[in-house]
Coordinates of C-alpha atoms in Angstrom, one line a residue:
M1 CA 12.1 33.5 38.7
S2 CA 14.8 33.5 36.0
S3 CA 14.2 34.4 32.4
A4 CA 14.7 30.7 31.5
D5 CA 11.7 29.8 33.7
T6 CA 9.4 32.3 32.0
R7 CA 10.4 31.4 28.5
R8 CA 7.6 29.9 26.3
P9 CA 8.2 26.2 25.5
T10 CA 9.4 25.4 22.0
A11 CA 9.2 22.3 19.9
S12 CA 11.8 19.7 20.9
P13 CA 14.6 19.0 18.4
G14 CA 13.1 15.5 17.8
R15 CA 9.7 16.9 16.9
K16 CA 11.2 19.6 14.7
A17 CA 13.3 17.0 12.9
E18 CA 10.3 14.8 12.3
A19 CA 8.3 17.7 11.0
T20 CA 11.2 18.6 8.6
R21 CA 11.4 14.9 7.4
Q22 CA 7.6 14.8 6.9
S23 CA 7.7 18.0 4.9
L24 CA 10.3 16.5 2.6
L25 CA 8.1 13.4 2.2
D26 CA 5.1 15.5 1.4
A27 CA 7.0 17.5 -1.1
A28 CA 8.4 14.4 -2.7
R29 CA 4.8 13.1 -3.2
V30 CA 3.9 16.4 -4.9
V31 CA 6.9 16.4 -7.2
I32 CA 6.6 12.7 -8.1
A33 CA 2.9 13.1 -8.9
R34 CA 3.8 16.0 -11.2
D35 CA 7.1 14.9 -12.8
G36 CA 7.2 11.1 -12.3
F37 CA 9.7 9.3 -10.1
M38 CA 12.4 9.1 -12.8
N39 CA 12.2 12.9 -13.5
A40 CA 11.8 14.0 -9.9
R41 CA 15.0 15.9 -8.9
I42 CA 16.2 16.2 -5.3
A43 CA 16.6 20.0 -5.8
D44 CA 12.9 20.2 -6.8
I45 CA 11.8 18.2 -3.8
A46 CA 13.9 20.4 -1.5
K47 CA 12.5 23.5 -3.1
Q48 CA 8.9 22.3 -2.8
A49 CA 9.5 21.7 0.9
G50 CA 11.1 25.1 1.4
K51 CA 14.4 23.5 2.4
S52 CA 17.9 23.4 1.0
V53 CA 19.4 20.4 -0.8
G54 CA 21.7 20.0 2.2
V55 CA 18.8 19.6 4.5
F56 CA 17.4 16.8 2.2
Y57 CA 20.7 14.9 2.6
T58 CA 20.5 15.2 6.3
Y59 CA 17.4 13.0 6.3
F60 CA 17.8 10.8 3.1
A61 CA 21.0 9.4 1.6
D62 CA 19.5 9.4 -2.0
K63 CA 16.3 9.0 -3.9
P64 CA 16.0 5.3 -3.2
A65 CA 16.2 6.0 0.5
L66 CA 13.5 8.6 0.1
F67 CA 11.4 6.1 -1.9
A68 CA 11.8 3.5 0.8
A69 CA 10.4 6.0 3.3
L70 CA 7.4 6.8 1.0
L71 CA 6.7 3.1 0.7
E72 CA 6.9 2.7 4.5
S73 CA 4.2 5.4 4.7
F74 CA 2.1 3.4 2.2
H75 CA 2.5 0.3 4.3
Q76 CA 1.5 2.2 7.5
D77 CA -1.5 3.8 5.9
M78 CA -2.6 0.4 4.5
I79 CA -2.3 -1.2 8.0
R80 CA -4.6 1.5 9.4
L81 CA -7.2 0.4 7.0
T82 CA -6.7 -3.3 7.7
P83 CA -8.7 -5.3 10.3
P84 CA -6.7 -6.3 13.4
P85 CA -5.6 -10.0 13.7
P86 CA -8.6 -11.1 16.0
A87 CA -11.0 -10.0 13.2
Y88 CA -9.6 -12.8 11.0
E89 CA -10.5 -15.4 13.5
E90 CA -14.0 -14.0 14.1
N91 CA -14.9 -13.6 10.5
T92 CA -12.2 -14.6 8.0
T93 CA -14.1 -13.8 4.8
A94 CA -15.1 -10.3 6.0
A95 CA -11.6 -9.6 7.3
V96 CA -10.0 -10.6 4.0
R97 CA -12.4 -8.5 2.0
A98 CA -11.8 -5.5 4.2
A99 CA -8.0 -6.0 3.9
L100 CA -8.3 -6.0 0.1
A101 CA -10.4 -2.9 0.3
G102 CA -7.7 -1.2 2.4
F103 CA -5.0 -2.1 -0.1
W104 CA -7.1 -0.9 -3.1
M105 CA -7.8 2.5 -1.4
T106 CA -4.2 3.0 -0.2
Y107 CA -2.8 2.1 -3.6
R108 CA -5.0 4.8 -5.2
Q109 CA -3.7 7.3 -2.7
Y110 CA 0.0 6.4 -3.5
H111 CA -0.5 5.6 -7.2
P112 CA 2.3 8.0 -8.4
E113 CA 4.8 6.3 -6.1
M114 CA 3.6 2.8 -7.2
L115 CA 4.0 3.9 -10.8
G116 CA 7.5 5.0 -10.1
L117 CA 8.2 1.6 -8.5
L118 CA 7.1 -0.2 -11.7
E119 CA 9.0 2.3 -13.9
T120 CA 12.4 2.0 -12.2
G121 CA 12.3 -1.2 -10.1
L122 CA 13.7 -3.4 -12.8
A123 CA 16.5 -0.9 -13.8
D124 CA 17.6 0.4 -10.4
A125 CA 19.0 -2.2 -8.0
A126 CA 18.3 0.0 -4.9
V127 CA 14.7 0.6 -5.9
L128 CA 14.3 -3.1 -6.7
E129 CA 15.4 -4.0 -3.2
V130 CA 12.8 -1.6 -1.8
W131 CA 10.2 -3.3 -4.0
R132 CA 11.2 -6.8 -2.8
K133 CA 10.9 -5.8 0.8
M134 CA 7.4 -4.3 0.2
R135 CA 6.3 -7.4 -1.6
A136 CA 7.7 -9.7 1.1
R137 CA 5.4 -8.2 3.6
G138 CA 2.3 -8.8 1.5
M139 CA 3.4 -12.3 0.6
R140 CA 3.9 -13.2 4.2
R141 CA 0.3 -12.2 5.0
F142 CA -1.0 -14.3 2.1
A143 CA 1.2 -17.3 3.0
F144 CA 0.0 -17.2 6.6
R145 CA -3.6 -17.2 5.5
I146 CA -3.0 -20.1 3.1
R147 CA -1.5 -22.1 5.9
K148 CA -4.4 -21.3 8.2
Q149 CA -6.8 -22.5 5.5
Q150 CA -4.7 -25.7 5.1
E151 CA -5.2 -26.4 8.8
K152 CA -8.9 -26.5 8.0
G153 CA -8.3 -29.0 5.2
K154 CA -8.5 -26.5 2.4
C155 CA -6.1 -25.2 -0.2
R156 CA -4.7 -28.8 -0.5
G157 CA -1.7 -29.1 -2.7
L158 CA -1.1 -25.3 -2.9
D159 CA 2.4 -24.2 -2.0
P160 CA 1.9 -21.4 0.5
N161 CA 4.8 -19.3 -0.7
L162 CA 4.2 -19.7 -4.4
G163 CA 0.5 -19.2 -3.8
A164 CA 1.3 -16.0 -1.9
S165 CA 3.6 -14.7 -4.6
A166 CA 0.9 -15.3 -7.2
L167 CA -1.9 -13.7 -5.2
H168 CA 0.1 -10.6 -4.2
G169 CA 1.3 -10.2 -7.8
M170 CA -2.3 -10.3 -9.0
L171 CA -3.4 -7.8 -6.4
E172 CA -0.5 -5.4 -7.0
F173 CA -0.7 -5.4 -10.8
T174 CA -4.5 -5.2 -10.9
C175 CA -4.4 -2.1 -8.6
F176 CA -1.8 -0.5 -10.9
N177 CA -3.7 -1.4 -14.0
W178 CA -7.1 -0.2 -13.0
H179 CA -5.9 2.9 -11.1
S180 CA -3.6 4.0 -13.9
R181 CA -6.2 3.5 -16.7
K182 CA -3.3 3.0 -19.1
L183 CA -3.9 -0.6 -20.2
D184 CA -7.3 -2.3 -20.0
Y185 CA -9.7 0.6 -19.4
P186 CA -8.2 3.9 -20.6
N187 CA -11.6 5.4 -21.2
G188 CA -13.3 4.7 -17.9
A189 CA -12.5 4.0 -14.3
V190 CA -13.3 0.8 -12.5
G191 CA -15.4 1.7 -9.5
D192 CA -14.2 1.0 -6.0
E193 CA -17.0 -1.4 -5.1
Q194 CA -16.7 -3.4 -8.3
A195 CA -12.9 -3.5 -8.0
V196 CA -12.8 -4.7 -4.4
D197 CA -15.6 -7.2 -5.1
T198 CA -13.7 -8.7 -8.1
L199 CA -10.4 -8.9 -6.2
Y200 CA -12.2 -10.5 -3.2
Q201 CA -13.9 -13.1 -5.3
I202 CA -10.6 -14.2 -6.9
V203 CA -8.8 -14.4 -3.6
A204 CA -11.8 -16.1 -1.9
Q205 CA -11.8 -18.8 -4.5
V206 CA -8.1 -19.5 -4.1
L207 CA -8.4 -19.6 -0.3
E208 CA -11.7 -21.6 -0.4
L209 CA -13.3 -19.2 2.0
E210 CA -16.8 -20.0 3.2
D211 CA -19.7 -17.8 2.0
A212 CA -17.4 -16.1 -0.4
S213 CA -20.3 -14.4 -2.2
D214 CA -21.7 -12.8 1.0
A215 CA -18.8 -11.4 3.0
A216 CA -19.8 -8.5 5.3
P217 CA -17.4 -5.8 6.5
A218 CA -15.1 -7.2 9.2
A219 CA -15.8 -6.4 12.8
G220 CA -13.1 -4.2 14.2
G221 CA -11.8 -3.2 10.8
T222 CA -11.7 0.4 9.6
A223 CA -11.9 -0.4 5.9
K224 CA -15.5 -0.2 5.0
A225 CA -16.6 -2.2 2.0
E226 CA -20.2 -2.4 0.8
G227 CA -21.8 -5.7 0.0
R228 CA -22.0 -7.1 -3.5
K229 CA -24.8 -5.9 -5.7
A230 CA -27.5 -8.5 -6.3
S231 CA -27.6 -8.0 -10.0
A232 CA -25.1 -9.8 -12.1
R233 CA -22.4 -7.8 -13.8
A234 CA -21.2 -8.2 -17.4

């Protein structure tokens, strides 16, 4: 048997490249959380990952390209916490609530990146384009649900695209507002259950969902949201 036959297997180039790319993404999250997106330097990200700046540019053309990859990670993590399509047909109200819970929890995990999006999106054309693509995904989901409700005779007179833009804007900014604690509630956090419940009630009213006050967690969904508290909240 030749020496090549007895050699221990090593990671394939593809796996090694993916590991390097992921290490850069992980490092970027650390640096952005510490310094903010605007102040995050490529040299600092590379150093945090234990790589050279040249290695960074092997995987990402610039900071906006890195940011696009981080937001793709946000999207994939959110999808993992979102009920599968059949769940919406089985129990629409529960699936919508679970999807909102998934967005809320994922937004908290990626809050530094989302803050960077708001800080730079209107000033940097490349980041703005990344933001538009991210919003377009969410808006398509809302528009699809509005059309499904209109097939049932609900949401009459509501433009699906405009309605989707408004709903996603509300969801996006509310998550930023309550997670950041910089605007409305600087001295106290909004609890997960109360936040999800409030977001759900607003969306449910717009979509005219049945049994809006009693949605249970969606079957098949991985996002677990507790039921509403019986007592009224101030």
